[in-house]
Amino acid sequence: MISLYHPGTSWLHRLPAGGKLIALAVVSLALMSQTSLPMLGAALGVTLVLYRSLGPGWVGRLAVIRSLLPLALVLLAFHGLTGDWLLGAAVALRLVVLMTLANLVTLTTRMDAMLAAVEPLFRPLSLFGISPRVPSLAVVLVIRFVPVLHQVQLALREAWQARGGRKSSWRIVPPLIIQALKLADHVADALSARGGASGMVPSSGAMARQTESV
């Protein structure tokens, strides 16, 4: 599988994974009820400045915005039809801001560091005999699967268009589901070969190699 992580030496790369995840959660909660377009616009501006701090090539890492535009337009149109264009614009802009911020965290955080940061949240489950590595690994795999499936969807759509199809079609859904199941089987086999979640050893070097190879 591919990983969203981009190696770098920026200050965002050097921040601890736990701190970035907490900051993302706090900002997300603060913006969830925000409907002020100036405030959301300012949040987007700050987000772009954070991307700029990554150095050369930062514009290319904003590709997530392009993939969000169709959904944002749908949200805008839906609220417009109900007579509230301003609310629709706020909802669409909030979606773009939150997704670009989440993308920024994954761009600057290694998967092994994210796993180590998430695992303590599930330690209370050990009281019930459940290893905290199991749910924490599930969270990390979800984070990895989202961009992978998005790339698969884009590839299927391009293949459909190359055959003369329309810009979008429900016909790419069945092959997308098949590819998702194949990826799930591949990951399951890889984890089984490593002994499941218990095979994710705590040492950072070994964990990094295992996570990057999944």
PDB file of N, CA and C in Angstrom, residues 7 29 39 43 53 59 76 82 84-85 98 112 127 131 137 141 145 150 152 155 165 186 193 195 202 204 210:
ATOM      1  N   PRO A   7       8.447  12.186   3.801  1.00  0.00           N
ATOM      2  CA  PRO A   7       9.597  12.497   4.650  1.00  0.00           C
ATOM      3  C   PRO A   7       9.994  13.965   4.509  1.00  0.00           C
ATOM      4  N   LEU A  29     -13.207  20.221  16.646  1.00  0.00           N
ATOM      5  CA  LEU A  29     -14.345  20.509  17.520  1.00  0.00           C
ATOM      6  C   LEU A  29     -14.719  21.984  17.472  1.00  0.00           C
ATOM      7  N   MET A  39     -14.412  33.566   9.415  1.00  0.00           N
ATOM      8  CA  MET A  39     -13.636  32.717  10.314  1.00  0.00           C
ATOM      9  C   MET A  39     -13.143  31.461   9.597  1.00  0.00           C
ATOM     10  N   ALA A  43      -9.375  30.281   8.716  1.00  0.00           N
ATOM     11  CA  ALA A  43      -8.856  28.950   9.047  1.00  0.00           C
ATOM     12  C   ALA A  43      -8.224  28.297   7.825  1.00  0.00           C
ATOM     13  N   SER A  53       4.788  25.892   4.821  1.00  0.00           N
ATOM     14  CA  SER A  53       5.964  25.667   5.663  1.00  0.00           C
ATOM     15  C   SER A  53       6.626  24.324   5.393  1.00  0.00           C
ATOM     16  N   VAL A  59       2.489  22.794  -2.926  1.00  0.00           N
ATOM     17  CA  VAL A  59       1.240  22.968  -3.681  1.00  0.00           C
ATOM     18  C   VAL A  59       0.698  21.616  -4.141  1.00  0.00           C
ATOM     19  N   LEU A  76     -23.030  22.567  -1.267  1.00  0.00           N
ATOM     20  CA  LEU A  76     -23.420  23.952  -1.535  1.00  0.00           C
ATOM     21  C   LEU A  76     -24.745  24.005  -2.287  1.00  0.00           C
ATOM     22  N   THR A  82     -32.377  24.667  -0.648  1.00  0.00           N
ATOM     23  CA  THR A  82     -33.236  24.844   0.529  1.00  0.00           C
ATOM     24  C   THR A  82     -33.308  26.304   0.960  1.00  0.00           C
ATOM     25  N   ASP A  84     -30.597  28.481   1.624  1.00  0.00           N
ATOM     26  CA  ASP A  84     -29.567  29.014   2.525  1.00  0.00           C
ATOM     27  C   ASP A  84     -28.190  28.810   1.905  1.00  0.00           C
ATOM     28  N   TRP A  85     -27.862  29.665   0.932  1.00  0.00           N
ATOM     29  CA  TRP A  85     -26.575  29.555   0.249  1.00  0.00           C
ATOM     30  C   TRP A  85     -25.406  29.816   1.197  1.00  0.00           C
ATOM     31  N   LEU A  98     -11.244  21.061   7.278  1.00  0.00           N
ATOM     32  CA  LEU A  98     -11.004  19.911   8.153  1.00  0.00           C
ATOM     33  C   LEU A  98     -10.253  18.799   7.427  1.00  0.00           C
ATOM     34  N   ASP A 112       4.111   4.614  12.263  1.00  0.00           N
ATOM     35  CA  ASP A 112       4.508   3.996  13.528  1.00  0.00           C
ATOM     36  C   ASP A 112       4.363   4.988  14.678  1.00  0.00           C
ATOM     37  N   LEU A 127      -8.171  -3.842  30.715  1.00  0.00           N
ATOM     38  CA  LEU A 127      -8.874  -4.309  31.912  1.00  0.00           C
ATOM     39  C   LEU A 127      -9.895  -5.386  31.573  1.00  0.00           C
ATOM     40  N   SER A 131      -6.326  -6.392  23.979  1.00  0.00           N
ATOM     41  CA  SER A 131      -5.057  -5.723  23.736  1.00  0.00           C
ATOM     42  C   SER A 131      -5.300  -4.353  23.114  1.00  0.00           C
ATOM     43  N   LEU A 137      -4.324  -0.354  16.004  1.00  0.00           N
ATOM     44  CA  LEU A 137      -3.920  -0.782  14.665  1.00  0.00           C
ATOM     45  C   LEU A 137      -5.062  -0.585  13.678  1.00  0.00           C
ATOM     46  N   LEU A 141      -4.918   1.589  10.258  1.00  0.00           N
ATOM     47  CA  LEU A 141      -5.241   0.973   8.970  1.00  0.00           C
ATOM     48  C   LEU A 141      -6.341   1.747   8.245  1.00  0.00           C
ATOM     49  N   PHE A 145      -6.067   3.212   4.609  1.00  0.00           N
ATOM     50  CA  PHE A 145      -6.953   2.714   3.565  1.00  0.00           C
ATOM     51  C   PHE A 145      -7.653   3.841   2.813  1.00  0.00           C
ATOM     52  N   HIS A 150      -9.109   5.908  -2.351  1.00  0.00           N
ATOM     53  CA  HIS A 150      -9.355   7.096  -3.173  1.00  0.00           C
ATOM     54  C   HIS A 150      -8.570   7.016  -4.474  1.00  0.00           C
ATOM     55  N   VAL A 152      -7.566   4.274  -5.950  1.00  0.00           N
ATOM     56  CA  VAL A 152      -8.195   3.216  -6.753  1.00  0.00           C
ATOM     57  C   VAL A 152      -9.428   3.760  -7.462  1.00  0.00           C
ATOM     58  N   ALA A 155      -8.377   5.884 -10.378  1.00  0.00           N
ATOM     59  CA  ALA A 155      -7.885   5.061 -11.483  1.00  0.00           C
ATOM     60  C   ALA A 155      -9.042   4.406 -12.238  1.00  0.00           C
ATOM     61  N   GLY A 165     -16.817   6.518 -21.448  1.00  0.00           N
ATOM     62  CA  GLY A 165     -17.901   6.670 -20.493  1.00  0.00           C
ATOM     63  C   GLY A 165     -18.056   8.103 -20.026  1.00  0.00           C
ATOM     64  N   HIS A 186      -5.198  -8.804   1.350  1.00  0.00           N
ATOM     65  CA  HIS A 186      -3.745  -8.621   1.347  1.00  0.00           C
ATOM     66  C   HIS A 186      -3.242  -8.174   2.718  1.00  0.00           C
ATOM     67  N   ALA A 193       0.833 -13.083   8.827  1.00  0.00           N
ATOM     68  CA  ALA A 193       2.220 -13.535   8.722  1.00  0.00           C
ATOM     69  C   ALA A 193       3.090 -12.942   9.820  1.00  0.00           C
ATOM     70  N   GLY A 195       1.889 -12.343  12.872  1.00  0.00           N
ATOM     71  CA  GLY A 195       1.323 -12.703  14.164  1.00  0.00           C
ATOM     72  C   GLY A 195       0.193 -11.814  14.603  1.00  0.00           C
ATOM     73  N   PRO A 202       6.981  -3.074  19.701  1.00  0.00           N
ATOM     74  CA  PRO A 202       7.012  -1.691  20.110  1.00  0.00           C
ATOM     75  C   PRO A 202       8.226  -0.915  19.663  1.00  0.00           C
ATOM     76  N   SER A 204      10.624   1.250  17.619  1.00  0.00           N
ATOM     77  CA  SER A 204      10.240   2.154  16.543  1.00  0.00           C
ATOM     78  C   SER A 204      10.749   1.697  15.199  1.00  0.00           C
ATOM     79  N   GLN A 210       7.362  -2.622   9.576  1.00  0.00           N
ATOM     80  CA  GLN A 210       6.142  -3.403   9.428  1.00  0.00           C
ATOM     81  C   GLN A 210       5.008  -2.546   8.900  1.00  0.00           C
TER      82      GLN A 210
END
